[in-house]
């Protein structure tokens, strides 16, 4: 005997089968988790998945650092050493720096300047106008503890290259008539090699070069020092139209300036 199925019932049955098939094939919701342990050995496929998971976790960690959601850290996660190395030497870092510099330049070009020489742009030095990538390449890209003695030797050599995108921005600011002020976490006894390094890197002109007093100890927050120096500029009649640094501590603390710009730096944290 032939089985007769009502046309409406058949349509409902087909719809139910399609929904069931979609539910069965649907992948579980993706989860981004911080990688806390290095991947162990195993088959090539397993190792590849582990590397992909580490990369995802490290990318999320870097985002947390750049957005100031992750604070007070002393070294990058050990499993992110390769990721940070690839990032710093890769195209993405260059592109990220270019975006920051391009936006800063567009902002500066749109400013209505008084023309009286009162407008200044504040720059940090280390890993903002100069890059210390040669030093960090030798010290695990931030995976190894900070070595103050070795870093002082590096500064004394005065060989840090410029960050190209920031150097281009610097030249544009000068052409617009905006004066440049450097406020750095380097100590005052490092003035001579700092001046030499800035000039050799292409930074030939500035209004002020402010270095941190040696009395300020390592480990104390630099925010009161840097914001205090910016306040001195304001008190002297300057208008801080822009402020750029690689650390949030370069940018926070009133007076921050009319607008701030951060260049990427996942290698270390300065509070």
Short mmCIF file of C-alpha atoms in Angstrom, two decimals:
data_model
loop_
_atom_site.label_atom_id
_atom_site.label_comp_id
_atom_site.label_asym_id
_atom_site.label_seq_id
_atom_site.Cartn_x
_atom_site.Cartn_y
_atom_site.Cartn_z
CA UNK A 1 0.00 0.00 0.00
CA UNK A 2 1.40 3.35 -1.00
CA UNK A 3 2.25 5.78 1.85
CA UNK A 4 0.59 9.12 1.32
CA UNK A 5 2.06 12.20 3.05
CA UNK A 6 0.26 15.49 3.02
CA UNK A 7 2.23 18.14 1.10
CA UNK A 8 2.34 20.46 4.16
CA UNK A 9 3.59 17.69 6.41
CA UNK A 10 6.31 16.80 3.90
CA UNK A 11 7.53 20.40 3.81
CA UNK A 12 7.65 20.53 7.60
CA UNK A 13 9.61 17.26 7.73
CA UNK A 14 12.18 18.53 5.21
CA UNK A 15 12.61 21.78 7.17
CA UNK A 16 13.19 19.82 10.37
CA UNK A 17 15.87 17.69 8.70
CA UNK A 18 17.68 20.76 7.32
CA UNK A 19 17.70 22.49 10.74
CA UNK A 20 19.03 19.33 12.40
CA UNK A 21 21.83 19.04 9.82
CA UNK A 22 22.86 22.67 10.34
CA UNK A 23 22.93 22.25 14.14
CA UNK A 24 25.03 19.12 13.87
CA UNK A 25 27.57 20.79 11.58
CA UNK A 26 27.79 24.03 13.50
CA UNK A 27 31.19 24.48 15.22
CA UNK A 28 31.26 25.39 18.92
CA UNK A 29 31.54 29.07 19.77
CA UNK A 30 35.18 30.23 19.50
CA UNK A 31 36.92 31.11 22.76
CA UNK A 32 40.00 33.29 23.12
CA UNK A 33 42.03 32.19 26.11
CA UNK A 34 45.32 33.49 27.45
CA UNK A 35 48.12 31.03 26.77
CA UNK A 36 49.82 30.30 30.09
CA UNK A 37 52.07 27.39 29.19
CA UNK A 38 54.33 26.66 26.25
CA UNK A 39 53.16 24.06 23.78
CA UNK A 40 54.55 20.58 24.31
CA UNK A 41 55.99 18.32 21.64
CA UNK A 42 53.90 16.01 19.52
CA UNK A 43 52.87 15.28 15.98
CA UNK A 44 53.22 18.01 13.38
CA UNK A 45 49.49 18.65 13.23
CA UNK A 46 49.25 18.97 17.00
CA UNK A 47 52.26 21.28 17.13
CA UNK A 48 50.76 23.44 14.39
CA UNK A 49 47.51 23.76 16.33
CA UNK A 50 49.47 24.65 19.45
CA UNK A 51 51.38 27.37 17.60
CA UNK A 52 48.13 28.76 16.22
CA UNK A 53 46.60 28.78 19.71
CA UNK A 54 49.68 30.51 21.12
CA UNK A 55 49.56 33.12 18.36
CA UNK A 56 45.89 33.82 19.07
CA UNK A 57 46.54 34.13 22.79
CA UNK A 58 49.55 36.38 22.25
CA UNK A 59 47.67 38.61 19.84
CA UNK A 60 44.94 39.03 22.45
CA UNK A 61 47.58 39.73 25.08
CA UNK A 62 49.16 42.42 22.87
CA UNK A 63 45.77 44.04 22.32
CA UNK A 64 45.27 44.13 26.08
CA UNK A 65 48.65 45.81 26.51
CA UNK A 66 48.09 48.42 23.80
CA UNK A 67 44.64 49.33 25.15
CA UNK A 68 46.02 49.62 28.71
CA UNK A 69 43.74 46.83 29.91
CA UNK A 70 46.78 44.82 31.04
CA UNK A 71 48.94 46.77 33.47
CA UNK A 72 51.77 46.28 35.90
CA UNK A 73 53.45 43.43 34.02
CA UNK A 74 57.21 42.86 34.20
CA UNK A 75 57.93 40.66 31.19
CA UNK A 76 56.08 39.30 28.20
CA UNK A 77 54.67 35.76 28.52
CA UNK A 78 57.45 33.30 27.72
CA UNK A 79 55.37 31.62 25.04
CA UNK A 80 54.92 34.97 23.26
CA UNK A 81 58.62 35.58 22.64
CA UNK A 82 58.44 34.32 19.05
CA UNK A 83 55.20 36.16 18.43
CA UNK A 84 56.59 39.49 19.65
CA UNK A 85 59.78 38.97 17.63
CA UNK A 86 57.76 38.32 14.47
CA UNK A 87 55.57 41.33 15.16
CA UNK A 88 58.41 43.76 15.82
CA UNK A 89 60.37 42.67 12.74
CA UNK A 90 57.30 42.23 10.54
CA UNK A 91 55.10 44.41 8.39
CA UNK A 92 52.36 44.72 11.01
CA UNK A 93 54.49 46.79 13.37
CA UNK A 94 55.48 49.10 10.53
CA UNK A 95 51.85 49.48 9.49
CA UNK A 96 50.71 50.16 13.05
CA UNK A 97 53.36 52.87 13.45
CA UNK A 98 52.38 54.35 10.09
CA UNK A 99 48.73 54.60 11.15
CA UNK A 100 49.63 56.45 14.36
CA UNK A 101 51.99 58.83 12.54
CA UNK A 102 49.57 59.40 9.67
CA UNK A 103 46.70 60.28 12.00
CA UNK A 104 48.97 62.59 14.01
CA UNK A 105 50.10 64.37 10.85
CA UNK A 106 46.53 64.80 9.60
CA UNK A 107 45.53 66.24 12.95
CA UNK A 108 48.49 68.63 12.99
CA UNK A 109 47.83 69.83 9.45
CA UNK A 110 44.26 70.73 10.41
CA UNK A 111 45.26 72.84 13.41
CA UNK A 112 44.76 76.58 13.41
CA UNK A 113 48.09 77.77 14.76
CA UNK A 114 48.56 81.10 16.48
CA UNK A 115 51.81 81.68 14.63
CA UNK A 116 53.52 83.04 17.73
CA UNK A 117 55.71 80.02 18.36
CA UNK A 118 53.72 78.89 21.39
CA UNK A 119 52.54 75.55 20.00
CA UNK A 120 54.67 72.54 20.96
CA UNK A 121 54.51 68.81 20.40
CA UNK A 122 55.84 66.55 23.16
CA UNK A 123 57.64 63.36 22.23
CA UNK A 124 58.95 60.55 24.38
CA UNK A 125 62.34 59.26 23.17
CA UNK A 126 62.85 55.54 23.78
CA UNK A 127 60.80 53.43 21.38
CA UNK A 128 59.01 56.53 20.17
CA UNK A 129 61.45 58.72 18.22
CA UNK A 130 64.26 56.19 18.63
CA UNK A 131 63.78 52.44 18.55
CA UNK A 132 65.59 50.19 21.00
CA UNK A 133 64.81 47.08 19.01
CA UNK A 134 68.53 46.15 18.74
CA UNK A 135 68.74 46.03 22.54
CA UNK A 136 65.52 44.05 22.97
CA UNK A 137 66.47 41.61 20.21
CA UNK A 138 69.43 40.70 22.43
CA UNK A 139 67.32 40.37 25.55
CA UNK A 140 64.40 38.22 24.45
CA UNK A 141 62.06 40.99 23.26
CA UNK A 142 60.98 41.61 26.83
CA UNK A 143 60.89 37.97 27.91
CA UNK A 144 64.08 38.40 29.97
CA UNK A 145 64.34 40.67 33.02
CA UNK A 146 65.33 44.27 32.38
CA UNK A 147 69.10 44.71 32.60
CA UNK A 148 69.77 48.32 33.65
CA UNK A 149 73.55 47.99 33.25
CA UNK A 150 73.31 46.63 29.72
CA UNK A 151 70.72 49.23 28.75
CA UNK A 152 72.92 52.06 30.06
CA UNK A 153 75.73 50.71 27.88
CA UNK A 154 73.36 50.66 24.93
CA UNK A 155 72.34 54.28 25.56
CA UNK A 156 75.98 55.33 25.93
CA UNK A 157 76.75 53.91 22.48
CA UNK A 158 74.26 56.38 20.98
CA UNK A 159 73.41 54.06 18.10
CA UNK A 160 69.64 53.63 18.42
CA UNK A 161 68.04 54.07 14.98
CA UNK A 162 65.06 56.36 14.42
CA UNK A 163 61.54 55.07 14.13
CA UNK A 164 61.06 56.09 10.47
CA UNK A 165 57.38 56.93 10.65
CA UNK A 166 57.89 59.17 13.69
CA UNK A 167 60.90 60.87 12.11
CA UNK A 168 58.72 61.75 9.13
CA UNK A 169 56.08 63.15 11.48
CA UNK A 170 58.74 65.18 13.29
CA UNK A 171 59.83 66.80 10.03
CA UNK A 172 56.24 67.60 9.13
CA UNK A 173 55.61 69.25 12.50
CA UNK A 174 58.66 71.47 12.13
CA UNK A 175 57.54 72.45 8.62
CA UNK A 176 54.16 73.46 10.05
CA UNK A 177 55.84 75.70 12.63
CA UNK A 178 55.19 73.45 15.63
CA UNK A 179 58.10 73.25 18.04
CA UNK A 180 59.26 69.93 19.47
CA UNK A 181 59.91 69.09 23.11
CA UNK A 182 61.42 65.78 24.20
CA UNK A 183 60.48 64.52 27.66
CA UNK A 184 62.28 61.25 28.30
CA UNK A 185 62.64 58.67 31.03
CA UNK A 186 66.39 58.69 30.44
CA UNK A 187 68.40 60.15 33.31
CA UNK A 188 70.10 63.53 33.25
CA UNK A 189 73.56 61.93 33.26
CA UNK A 190 72.70 60.46 29.85
CA UNK A 191 72.20 63.84 28.19
CA UNK A 192 75.37 63.80 26.07
CA UNK A 193 74.82 60.42 24.36
CA UNK A 194 71.12 61.21 24.01
CA UNK A 195 71.84 64.45 22.17
CA UNK A 196 74.40 62.67 19.99
CA UNK A 197 71.95 59.86 19.19
CA UNK A 198 69.06 62.19 18.40
CA UNK A 199 71.15 64.20 15.97
CA UNK A 200 72.68 61.19 14.26
CA UNK A 201 69.19 59.73 13.85
CA UNK A 202 67.93 62.87 12.11
CA UNK A 203 66.37 64.87 14.95
CA UNK A 204 68.31 68.09 14.49
CA UNK A 205 66.11 70.69 16.14
CA UNK A 206 64.13 70.91 19.37
CA UNK A 207 62.86 73.49 21.80
CA UNK A 208 63.65 71.54 24.97
CA UNK A 209 65.18 68.21 25.94
CA UNK A 210 64.00 67.19 29.41
CA UNK A 211 65.69 64.22 31.13
CA UNK A 212 64.62 62.57 34.36
CA UNK A 213 66.51 63.59 37.51
CA UNK A 214 68.74 60.83 38.87
CA UNK A 215 67.00 61.23 42.21
CA UNK A 216 63.91 59.54 40.77
CA UNK A 217 64.42 55.86 41.48
CA UNK A 218 63.78 52.98 39.14
CA UNK A 219 60.38 51.46 39.75
CA UNK A 220 58.59 54.66 40.76
CA UNK A 221 55.84 55.90 38.47
CA UNK A 222 56.99 58.30 35.77
CA UNK A 223 53.53 59.87 35.47
CA UNK A 224 54.12 62.61 38.10
CA UNK A 225 57.49 63.44 36.51
CA UNK A 226 56.23 63.63 32.92
CA UNK A 227 52.95 65.36 33.70
CA UNK A 228 54.83 67.77 35.95
CA UNK A 229 57.20 68.69 33.12
CA UNK A 230 54.26 69.23 30.79
CA UNK A 231 52.71 71.52 33.40
CA UNK A 232 55.93 73.55 33.41
CA UNK A 233 55.54 74.01 29.67
CA UNK A 234 51.98 75.25 30.08
CA UNK A 235 53.02 77.57 32.90
CA UNK A 236 55.72 78.99 30.62
CA UNK A 237 53.10 79.92 28.02
CA UNK A 238 53.35 76.97 25.67
CA UNK A 239 50.31 75.19 24.24
CA UNK A 240 50.82 71.44 23.99
CA UNK A 241 48.98 70.61 20.78
CA UNK A 242 50.15 66.98 20.65
CA UNK A 243 51.79 64.32 22.76
CA UNK A 244 53.22 61.02 21.50
CA UNK A 245 54.76 58.08 23.33
CA UNK A 246 54.97 54.30 23.39
CA UNK A 247 53.76 53.95 27.00
CA UNK A 248 50.49 55.05 28.53
CA UNK A 249 52.55 56.67 31.27
CA UNK A 250 53.88 59.03 28.59
CA UNK A 251 50.36 60.20 27.85
CA UNK A 252 48.28 60.28 31.04
CA UNK A 253 48.30 62.83 33.81
CA UNK A 254 47.12 66.40 33.30
CA UNK A 255 48.01 68.31 31.25
CA UNK A 256 48.14 65.54 28.66
CA UNK A 257 48.05 67.92 25.69
CA UNK A 258 45.26 68.68 23.26
CA UNK A 259 45.56 65.21 21.73
CA UNK A 260 47.65 62.12 22.43
CA UNK A 261 48.99 59.43 20.09
CA UNK A 262 50.45 56.08 21.09
CA UNK A 263 52.91 54.07 19.04
CA UNK A 264 52.84 50.31 19.65
CA UNK A 265 55.21 48.65 22.09
CA UNK A 266 54.50 45.15 23.43
CA UNK A 267 58.04 44.62 24.78
CA UNK A 268 57.86 46.31 28.17
CA UNK A 269 55.67 48.25 30.58
CA UNK A 270 56.47 51.52 32.34
CA UNK A 271 53.96 52.61 34.96
#
